[in-house]
mmCIF file of C-alpha atoms in Angstrom:
data_model
loop_
_atom_site.group_PDB
_atom_site.id
_atom_site.type_symbol
_atom_site.label_atom_id
_atom_site.label_comp_id
_atom_site.label_asym_id
_atom_site.label_seq_id
_atom_site.Cartn_x
_atom_site.Cartn_y
_atom_site.Cartn_z
ATOM 1 C CA MET A 1 -64.396 -1.142 -10.310
ATOM 2 C CA LYS A 2 -61.437 -0.851 -12.977
ATOM 3 C CA THR A 3 -61.937 2.714 -13.181
ATOM 4 C CA ARG A 4 -61.550 3.059 -9.457
ATOM 5 C CA ARG A 5 -58.313 0.993 -9.524
ATOM 6 C CA SER A 6 -56.949 2.926 -12.270
ATOM 7 C CA THR A 7 -57.730 6.128 -10.379
ATOM 8 C CA VAL A 8 -56.134 4.783 -7.255
ATOM 9 C CA ALA A 9 -53.030 3.539 -9.029
ATOM 10 C CA LEU A 10 -52.703 7.075 -10.862
ATOM 11 C CA ILE A 11 -52.929 8.716 -7.368
ATOM 12 C CA SER A 12 -50.239 6.373 -5.952
ATOM 13 C CA ILE A 13 -47.927 7.048 -8.778
ATOM 14 C CA ALA A 14 -48.450 11.008 -8.459
ATOM 15 C CA ALA A 15 -47.764 10.644 -4.726
ATOM 16 C CA CYS A 16 -44.445 8.918 -5.261
ATOM 17 C CA VAL A 17 -43.425 11.382 -7.852
ATOM 18 C CA LEU A 18 -44.025 14.252 -5.372
ATOM 19 C CA VAL A 19 -41.986 12.625 -2.551
ATOM 20 C CA LEU A 20 -39.086 11.942 -5.119
ATOM 21 C CA PHE A 21 -39.342 15.381 -6.282
ATOM 22 C CA PHE A 22 -39.236 16.763 -2.476
ATOM 23 C CA PHE A 23 -36.226 14.651 -1.591
ATOM 24 C CA LEU A 24 -34.237 14.959 -4.744
ATOM 25 C CA TRP A 25 -34.655 18.610 -5.711
ATOM 26 C CA PRO A 26 -31.709 20.858 -4.480
ATOM 27 C CA ARG A 27 -33.105 22.571 -1.547
ATOM 28 C CA GLY A 28 -30.058 24.556 -0.310
ATOM 29 C CA ALA A 29 -29.681 27.550 -2.663
ATOM 30 C CA GLY A 30 -33.349 27.605 -3.784
ATOM 31 C CA LYS A 31 -34.408 29.854 -6.804
ATOM 32 C CA LYS A 32 -31.621 31.631 -8.292
ATOM 33 C CA ASP A 33 -31.416 35.282 -8.096
ATOM 34 C CA GLU A 34 -31.830 36.680 -11.569
ATOM 35 C CA GLY A 35 -31.175 40.481 -10.678
ATOM 36 C CA PRO A 36 -27.865 42.514 -11.514
ATOM 37 C CA VAL A 37 -24.519 40.644 -11.058
ATOM 38 C CA GLU A 38 -22.826 42.175 -7.963
ATOM 39 C CA LYS A 39 -18.945 42.268 -7.353
ATOM 40 C CA ILE A 40 -17.532 41.479 -4.148
ATOM 41 C CA THR A 41 -13.984 40.969 -2.754
ATOM 42 C CA VAL A 42 -13.446 38.172 -0.266
ATOM 43 C CA GLY A 43 -10.449 37.383 1.677
ATOM 44 C CA VAL A 44 -9.731 33.733 2.049
ATOM 45 C CA ALA A 45 -7.287 31.943 4.356
ATOM 46 C CA SER A 46 -5.709 29.255 2.071
ATOM 47 C CA ILE A 47 -6.245 26.262 4.279
ATOM 48 C CA ASP A 48 -8.369 23.255 4.237
ATOM 49 C CA ALA A 49 -11.050 25.108 6.620
ATOM 50 C CA SER A 50 -11.932 27.394 3.602
ATOM 51 C CA ALA A 51 -12.901 24.397 1.401
ATOM 52 C CA LEU A 52 -16.470 25.457 0.794
ATOM 53 C CA PHE A 53 -15.624 28.702 -0.445
ATOM 54 C CA TYR A 54 -12.910 27.207 -2.833
ATOM 55 C CA ILE A 55 -15.426 24.482 -4.078
ATOM 56 C CA ALA A 56 -18.082 27.342 -4.683
ATOM 57 C CA TYR A 57 -15.907 29.234 -6.659
ATOM 58 C CA ASP A 58 -14.474 26.290 -8.754
ATOM 59 C CA ARG A 59 -17.773 24.973 -9.428
ATOM 60 C CA GLY A 60 -19.253 28.130 -10.625
ATOM 61 C CA PHE A 61 -21.740 28.371 -7.735
ATOM 62 C CA PHE A 62 -21.151 32.150 -7.009
ATOM 63 C CA LYS A 63 -21.698 32.876 -10.659
ATOM 64 C CA GLU A 64 -24.974 30.858 -10.600
ATOM 65 C CA GLN A 65 -26.207 33.079 -7.630
ATOM 66 C CA GLY A 66 -25.241 36.380 -9.624
ATOM 67 C CA LEU A 67 -21.938 37.008 -7.941
ATOM 68 C CA ASP A 68 -18.697 38.258 -9.463
ATOM 69 C CA VAL A 69 -16.173 37.044 -6.816
ATOM 70 C CA LYS A 70 -12.473 38.431 -6.512
ATOM 71 C CA VAL A 71 -10.425 36.318 -4.292
ATOM 72 C CA VAL A 72 -7.380 37.539 -2.225
ATOM 73 C CA GLU A 73 -5.600 34.792 -0.556
ATOM 74 C CA TYR A 74 -3.782 34.737 2.882
ATOM 75 C CA THR A 75 -1.944 32.565 4.974
ATOM 76 C CA ALA A 76 -4.029 33.073 8.192
ATOM 77 C CA GLY A 77 -7.668 34.549 8.431
ATOM 78 C CA VAL A 78 -6.380 37.121 11.102
ATOM 79 C CA LEU A 79 -4.594 38.653 8.397
ATOM 80 C CA ALA A 80 -7.414 38.727 6.018
ATOM 81 C CA ALA A 81 -9.386 40.456 8.853
ATOM 82 C CA ASP A 82 -6.874 43.064 9.149
ATOM 83 C CA ASP A 83 -7.401 43.994 5.466
ATOM 84 C CA LEU A 84 -11.182 43.743 5.978
ATOM 85 C CA LEU A 85 -11.122 46.418 8.765
ATOM 86 C CA GLN A 86 -8.919 48.644 6.387
ATOM 87 C CA ASP A 87 -12.004 48.356 4.049
ATOM 88 C CA ASN A 88 -10.054 46.588 1.408
ATOM 89 C CA LEU A 89 -12.362 43.423 1.497
ATOM 90 C CA ASP A 90 -15.889 42.733 1.749
ATOM 91 C CA VAL A 91 -15.930 39.581 3.553
ATOM 92 C CA VAL A 92 -13.096 37.218 4.913
ATOM 93 C CA THR A 93 -12.778 33.487 5.958
ATOM 94 C CA ALA A 94 -11.197 33.420 9.288
ATOM 95 C CA SER A 95 -11.627 31.781 12.798
ATOM 96 C CA GLU A 96 -14.103 32.952 15.318
ATOM 97 C CA PHE A 97 -11.135 34.002 17.417
ATOM 98 C CA ALA A 98 -10.320 36.495 14.861
ATOM 99 C CA VAL A 99 -13.698 38.131 15.420
ATOM 100 C CA VAL A 100 -13.276 38.009 19.280
ATOM 101 C CA SER A 101 -9.812 39.702 19.221
ATOM 102 C CA LYS A 102 -10.966 42.700 16.609
ATOM 103 C CA PHE A 103 -14.451 43.296 18.279
ATOM 104 C CA PRO A 104 -13.058 45.388 21.171
ATOM 105 C CA LEU A 105 -11.674 47.974 18.688
ATOM 106 C CA HIS A 106 -14.072 47.407 15.857
ATOM 107 C CA PRO A 107 -17.507 46.798 17.279
ATOM 108 C CA GLU A 108 -18.757 46.750 13.513
ATOM 109 C CA VAL A 109 -17.451 43.295 12.669
ATOM 110 C CA ARG A 110 -20.038 40.618 12.160
ATOM 111 C CA ILE A 111 -20.309 36.844 11.301
ATOM 112 C CA LEU A 112 -22.525 35.898 8.710
ATOM 113 C CA ALA A 113 -22.358 31.996 9.176
ATOM 114 C CA SER A 114 -19.630 29.293 9.942
ATOM 115 C CA ILE A 115 -18.477 27.159 7.111
ATOM 116 C CA ALA A 116 -16.423 24.628 8.912
ATOM 117 C CA ARG A 117 -15.865 23.238 12.410
ATOM 118 C CA SER A 118 -12.312 21.660 12.732
ATOM 119 C CA ASP A 119 -9.858 20.236 15.178
ATOM 120 C CA ASN A 120 -6.539 20.559 13.193
ATOM 121 C CA HIS A 121 -4.127 22.639 15.620
ATOM 122 C CA GLU A 122 -0.974 20.853 16.808
ATOM 123 C CA VAL A 123 1.706 21.799 19.374
ATOM 124 C CA ILE A 124 5.044 20.740 17.661
ATOM 125 C CA ALA A 125 8.295 20.988 19.240
ATOM 126 C CA ARG A 126 12.158 20.300 18.976
ATOM 127 C CA LYS A 127 13.458 17.129 20.779
ATOM 128 C CA ASP A 128 16.959 18.540 20.789
ATOM 129 C CA ARG A 129 15.758 21.409 23.115
ATOM 130 C CA GLY A 130 15.043 18.862 25.846
ATOM 131 C CA ILE A 131 11.355 18.599 24.908
ATOM 132 C CA THR A 132 9.836 15.195 24.909
ATOM 133 C CA GLU A 133 6.638 16.037 26.945
ATOM 134 C CA PRO A 134 4.336 19.118 27.278
ATOM 135 C CA ALA A 135 5.445 19.854 30.853
ATOM 136 C CA GLN A 136 8.996 20.566 29.322
ATOM 137 C CA LEU A 137 7.595 23.497 27.327
ATOM 138 C CA LYS A 138 8.121 25.696 30.534
ATOM 139 C CA GLY A 139 10.752 28.303 29.802
ATOM 140 C CA LYS A 140 10.836 27.675 26.226
ATOM 141 C CA ARG A 141 10.231 30.086 23.261
ATOM 142 C CA ILE A 142 7.064 29.320 21.428
ATOM 143 C CA ALA A 143 5.984 30.545 17.993
ATOM 144 C CA VAL A 144 2.380 31.250 17.344
ATOM 145 C CA THR A 145 0.147 33.717 15.383
ATOM 146 C CA ARG A 146 -1.107 35.944 18.079
ATOM 147 C CA TYR A 147 -4.612 36.992 17.790
ATOM 148 C CA SER A 148 -5.686 33.717 15.930
ATOM 149 C CA SER A 149 -7.321 30.470 17.077
ATOM 150 C CA GLY A 150 -4.129 29.072 17.610
ATOM 151 C CA ASP A 151 -3.440 31.847 20.287
ATOM 152 C CA PHE A 152 -6.280 30.825 22.341
ATOM 153 C CA PHE A 153 -5.794 27.160 21.987
ATOM 154 C CA LEU A 154 -2.015 27.397 22.961
ATOM 155 C CA GLY A 155 -3.061 29.255 26.287
ATOM 156 C CA ALA A 156 -5.587 26.513 27.198
ATOM 157 C CA PHE A 157 -2.905 23.749 26.232
ATOM 158 C CA LEU A 158 -0.412 25.442 28.687
ATOM 159 C CA THR A 159 -2.876 25.637 31.369
ATOM 160 C CA GLN A 160 -3.784 21.935 30.990
ATOM 161 C CA TYR A 161 -0.116 21.111 31.732
ATOM 162 C CA GLY A 162 0.227 23.704 34.586
ATOM 163 C CA ILE A 163 2.336 26.007 32.454
ATOM 164 C CA PRO A 164 1.763 29.750 33.394
ATOM 165 C CA THR A 165 1.814 32.068 30.335
ATOM 166 C CA THR A 166 4.351 34.011 32.198
ATOM 167 C CA GLY A 167 6.481 30.605 32.109
ATOM 168 C CA VAL A 168 7.217 30.802 28.386
ATOM 169 C CA THR A 169 8.120 33.373 25.763
ATOM 170 C CA PHE A 170 5.755 33.972 22.982
ATOM 171 C CA VAL A 171 6.950 34.790 19.651
ATOM 172 C CA ASP A 172 4.472 36.302 17.233
ATOM 173 C CA LEU A 173 4.889 34.918 13.649
ATOM 174 C CA PRO A 174 2.668 34.414 10.612
ATOM 175 C CA PRO A 175 2.403 30.650 9.494
ATOM 176 C CA PRO A 176 5.380 30.940 7.160
ATOM 177 C CA GLY A 177 7.492 32.379 9.728
ATOM 178 C CA ILE A 178 6.512 29.834 12.355
ATOM 179 C CA LEU A 179 7.898 27.315 9.722
ATOM 180 C CA ASP A 180 11.153 28.970 9.364
ATOM 181 C CA ALA A 181 11.622 29.759 13.035
ATOM 182 C CA LEU A 182 10.936 26.368 14.249
ATOM 183 C CA SER A 183 13.086 24.608 11.403
ATOM 184 C CA SER A 184 16.159 26.902 12.040
ATOM 185 C CA GLY A 185 15.792 26.552 16.057
ATOM 186 C CA ALA A 186 15.085 30.212 16.482
ATOM 187 C CA VAL A 187 12.101 28.925 18.573
ATOM 188 C CA ASP A 188 11.745 25.900 20.688
ATOM 189 C CA ALA A 189 8.133 24.941 19.795
ATOM 190 C CA ALA A 190 5.033 26.257 18.176
ATOM 191 C CA MET A 191 1.357 26.132 17.774
ATOM 192 C CA ALA A 192 0.417 25.779 14.264
ATOM 193 C CA TRP A 193 -2.231 23.984 11.792
ATOM 194 C CA GLU A 194 -1.575 22.591 8.521
ATOM 195 C CA PRO A 195 0.023 22.957 6.050
ATOM 196 C CA THR A 196 2.612 24.481 8.469
ATOM 197 C CA VAL A 197 2.545 21.408 10.770
ATOM 198 C CA GLY A 198 3.251 18.988 8.160
ATOM 199 C CA LYS A 199 6.264 20.923 6.634
ATOM 200 C CA VAL A 200 7.612 21.187 10.172
ATOM 201 C CA LYS A 201 7.434 17.476 10.599
ATOM 202 C CA GLU A 202 8.963 16.993 7.264
ATOM 203 C CA ARG A 203 11.986 19.287 7.885
ATOM 204 C CA LEU A 204 12.629 18.102 11.699
ATOM 205 C CA GLY A 205 12.118 14.386 10.812
ATOM 206 C CA SER A 206 12.739 12.274 14.059
ATOM 207 C CA ASN A 207 13.610 15.520 15.752
ATOM 208 C CA ALA A 208 10.078 16.424 15.984
ATOM 209 C CA VAL A 209 7.572 15.805 18.828
ATOM 210 C CA TYR A 210 4.059 16.964 18.762
ATOM 211 C CA TRP A 211 0.377 16.783 20.354
ATOM 212 C CA PRO A 212 -3.137 17.619 19.545
ATOM 213 C CA GLY A 213 -3.530 21.325 20.243
ATOM 214 C CA GLN A 214 -7.244 21.802 20.755
ATOM 215 C CA SER A 215 -7.868 19.097 23.735
ATOM 216 C CA GLY A 216 -10.542 17.809 21.539
ATOM 217 C CA ARG A 217 -12.450 20.950 21.169
ATOM 218 C CA GLY A 218 -13.292 22.111 17.630
ATOM 219 C CA TYR A 219 -12.970 25.818 16.358
ATOM 220 C CA TYR A 220 -15.173 27.656 13.770
ATOM 221 C CA PHE A 221 -14.134 28.983 10.590
ATOM 222 C CA VAL A 222 -16.616 31.812 9.868
ATOM 223 C CA LEU A 223 -17.596 34.212 7.275
ATOM 224 C CA MET A 224 -16.557 37.619 8.725
ATOM 225 C CA THR A 225 -17.606 40.935 7.458
ATOM 226 C CA ARG A 226 -18.622 44.490 8.640
ATOM 227 C CA ASP A 227 -22.063 45.837 9.826
ATOM 228 C CA ASP A 228 -22.263 48.382 6.827
ATOM 229 C CA PHE A 229 -21.847 45.668 4.239
ATOM 230 C CA ILE A 230 -24.765 43.763 5.731
ATOM 231 C CA LYS A 231 -26.864 46.730 5.612
ATOM 232 C CA LYS A 232 -26.044 48.240 2.248
ATOM 233 C CA ARG A 233 -25.774 44.904 0.094
ATOM 234 C CA PRO A 234 -28.120 42.323 1.833
ATOM 235 C CA ARG A 235 -28.695 40.671 -1.608
ATOM 236 C CA ALA A 236 -25.074 39.992 -2.069
ATOM 237 C CA VAL A 237 -24.991 38.387 1.487
ATOM 238 C CA GLU A 238 -27.797 36.007 0.672
ATOM 239 C CA ARG A 239 -26.294 35.239 -2.825
ATOM 240 C CA LEU A 240 -22.873 34.412 -0.839
ATOM 241 C CA LEU A 241 -24.833 32.019 1.475
ATOM 242 C CA LYS A 242 -26.812 30.254 -1.109
ATOM 243 C CA ALA A 243 -23.541 29.586 -3.029
ATOM 244 C CA LEU A 244 -21.787 28.087 0.016
ATOM 245 C CA ILE A 245 -24.930 25.945 0.812
ATOM 246 C CA GLU A 246 -24.513 24.508 -2.689
ATOM 247 C CA ALA A 247 -20.932 23.750 -2.164
ATOM 248 C CA GLU A 248 -22.185 22.156 1.239
ATOM 249 C CA GLU A 249 -24.512 19.962 -0.732
ATOM 250 C CA TYR A 250 -21.734 19.047 -3.360
ATOM 251 C CA VAL A 251 -19.118 18.130 -0.687
ATOM 252 C CA SER A 252 -21.699 15.895 1.093
ATOM 253 C CA ALA A 253 -22.480 13.890 -2.066
ATOM 254 C CA HIS A 254 -19.078 14.099 -3.674
ATOM 255 C CA THR A 255 -16.527 13.676 -0.705
ATOM 256 C CA PRO A 256 -13.823 11.867 -2.539
ATOM 257 C CA GLU A 257 -13.860 14.404 -5.581
ATOM 258 C CA ALA A 258 -13.904 17.331 -2.927
ATOM 259 C CA GLN A 259 -10.925 15.976 -1.167
ATOM 260 C CA THR A 260 -9.055 15.543 -4.248
ATOM 261 C CA PHE A 261 -9.745 19.017 -5.571
ATOM 262 C CA MET A 262 -8.844 20.548 -2.197
ATOM 263 C CA ALA A 263 -5.488 18.486 -1.954
ATOM 264 C CA GLU A 264 -4.579 19.681 -5.251
ATOM 265 C CA ARG A 265 -5.525 23.295 -4.688
ATOM 266 C CA LEU A 266 -3.714 23.627 -1.419
ATOM 267 C CA GLY A 267 -0.749 21.376 -2.522
ATOM 268 C CA TYR A 268 -1.609 19.132 0.451
ATOM 269 C CA ASP A 269 -0.760 15.433 0.517
ATOM 270 C CA ARG A 270 -4.109 13.205 -0.355
ATOM 271 C CA ILE A 271 -3.682 11.144 2.646
ATOM 272 C CA LEU A 272 -3.127 14.362 4.900
ATOM 273 C CA MET A 273 -6.277 15.788 3.385
ATOM 274 C CA GLN A 274 -8.304 12.787 4.258
ATOM 275 C CA SER A 275 -7.046 12.991 7.640
ATOM 276 C CA LEU A 276 -7.956 16.681 7.995
ATOM 277 C CA TRP A 277 -11.455 16.017 6.516
ATOM 278 C CA SER A 278 -12.224 13.363 9.143
ATOM 279 C CA ARG A 279 -11.575 16.168 11.775
ATOM 280 C CA SER A 280 -13.733 18.510 10.143
ATOM 281 C CA ASP A 281 -17.442 19.310 9.652
ATOM 282 C CA PHE A 282 -18.019 21.369 6.668
ATOM 283 C CA ARG A 283 -21.455 22.938 7.085
ATOM 284 C CA VAL A 284 -23.022 26.463 6.678
ATOM 285 C CA ARG A 285 -24.611 26.842 10.098
ATOM 286 C CA LEU A 286 -24.754 29.142 13.240
ATOM 287 C CA ASP A 287 -24.466 26.823 16.172
ATOM 288 C CA GLN A 288 -25.176 27.886 20.053
ATOM 289 C CA ASP A 289 -21.584 26.225 20.523
ATOM 290 C CA LEU A 290 -19.996 29.044 18.346
ATOM 291 C CA LEU A 291 -21.376 31.567 21.011
ATOM 292 C CA ILE A 292 -20.244 29.477 23.924
ATOM 293 C CA LEU A 293 -16.749 29.398 22.382
ATOM 294 C CA MET A 294 -16.451 32.960 21.738
ATOM 295 C CA GLU A 295 -17.627 33.742 25.351
ATOM 296 C CA ASP A 296 -14.820 31.245 26.656
ATOM 297 C CA GLU A 297 -12.191 32.814 24.254
ATOM 298 C CA THR A 298 -13.333 36.540 25.754
ATOM 299 C CA ARG A 299 -12.746 35.238 29.405
ATOM 300 C CA TRP A 300 -9.369 33.849 28.538
ATOM 301 C CA SER A 301 -8.411 37.122 26.664
ATOM 302 C CA LEU A 302 -9.462 39.188 29.630
ATOM 303 C CA ARG A 303 -7.531 37.140 32.060
ATOM 304 C CA ARG A 304 -4.507 37.367 30.133
ATOM 305 C CA THR A 305 -4.700 41.162 29.623
ATOM 306 C CA HIS A 306 -5.993 41.734 33.142
ATOM 307 C CA LEU A 307 -8.723 43.979 31.802
ATOM 308 C CA LYS A 308 -11.982 44.347 33.783
ATOM 309 C CA LYS A 309 -14.584 44.655 30.936
ATOM 310 C CA ASP A 310 -18.045 43.177 30.672
ATOM 311 C CA MET A 311 -18.743 40.092 28.550
ATOM 312 C CA PRO A 312 -19.653 41.537 25.088
ATOM 313 C CA ASN A 313 -23.266 40.477 23.706
ATOM 314 C CA TYR A 314 -22.011 38.336 20.964
ATOM 315 C CA LEU A 315 -25.731 37.908 19.751
ATOM 316 C CA ASN A 316 -25.143 41.551 18.406
ATOM 317 C CA VAL A 317 -22.120 40.242 16.372
ATOM 318 C CA ILE A 318 -23.923 37.232 14.955
ATOM 319 C CA HIS A 319 -26.068 38.007 11.818
ATOM 320 C CA TRP A 320 -28.550 35.216 11.711
ATOM 321 C CA ASP A 321 -31.289 36.709 9.601
ATOM 322 C CA SER A 322 -29.974 36.116 6.203
ATOM 323 C CA LEU A 323 -29.180 32.317 6.759
ATOM 324 C CA LYS A 324 -32.303 31.921 8.753
ATOM 325 C CA ASN A 325 -34.213 33.133 5.559
ATOM 326 C CA ILE A 326 -32.418 30.579 3.398
ATOM 327 C CA ARG A 327 -32.026 27.541 5.784
ATOM 328 C CA PRO A 328 -33.836 28.046 9.127
ATOM 329 C CA GLU A 329 -32.663 24.525 10.278
ATOM 330 C CA ALA A 330 -29.093 25.840 10.013
ATOM 331 C CA VAL A 331 -29.525 28.348 12.712
ATOM 332 C CA SER A 332 -29.521 27.048 16.312
ATOM 333 C CA VAL A 333 -28.242 30.102 17.994
ATOM 334 C CA ILE A 334 -30.683 30.816 20.830
ATOM 335 C CA HIS A 335 -31.825 34.426 20.154
#
């Protein structure tokens, strides 16, 4: 009887060890790739939505996965996308709208995964131009980075308040240009995101009036690349995704440390970073909502340009195979 009890006890202990092993063992990246180190060049939009990339780089997760990553920083993802399509970069971080806007002329663009879902765009205006409510934007000069997520959300914002796009003058500027133009009075209002929004508010002080710019709808920050990169370098693609999944798990377990690092890395105020963090979801995934958003953006773009074209099949743009091989539960795109 004593022997039987001892055996049962040992089995129970072994079962507990196995359960603990299952839950505590890092599951995201899996086994490290021990093949030759691969070099890639990544264009990174230097905003909070790129947090997983910055953390993966700082924590050495890319090196652990056998990647030698060269980073080129940009003030906006759409600018990085332009260089990607000039064959100067392998992968970039950009909004899904950058993919939508580039796809008609560049059908080779692809999405590997999203790395953040955020709600951090704002419409900000000058009170001294007679603007105290959104309806008063009609007839004004509004700065925006065209062909960016801000472009789409500004269109939706104006529609929400009954302002036709023909009722305003759009001024196409990169984020630093938006800061200077709105601060100097060259434009009356702008659609922007951090850190531009915070800097504008600081310069305008009590002369600033602002509203949430996305109407509660999130946008995705994605890994954008070209089809030939996926076909020629599938191992590099999987290594990149594994490193970013490690970063996701680090952020989940060390949120305060991640916020402090990103605030220091980007020069953001710590309180601002905490606010932005609360409006973001940093995960490596491919959601059905991403596909729906891209289709909505395409409809808006076609209405704006009055083009009569069929809706693209964005299932051909989203490359889910690599992420599905690594983490199947992260892929909810219906395909």
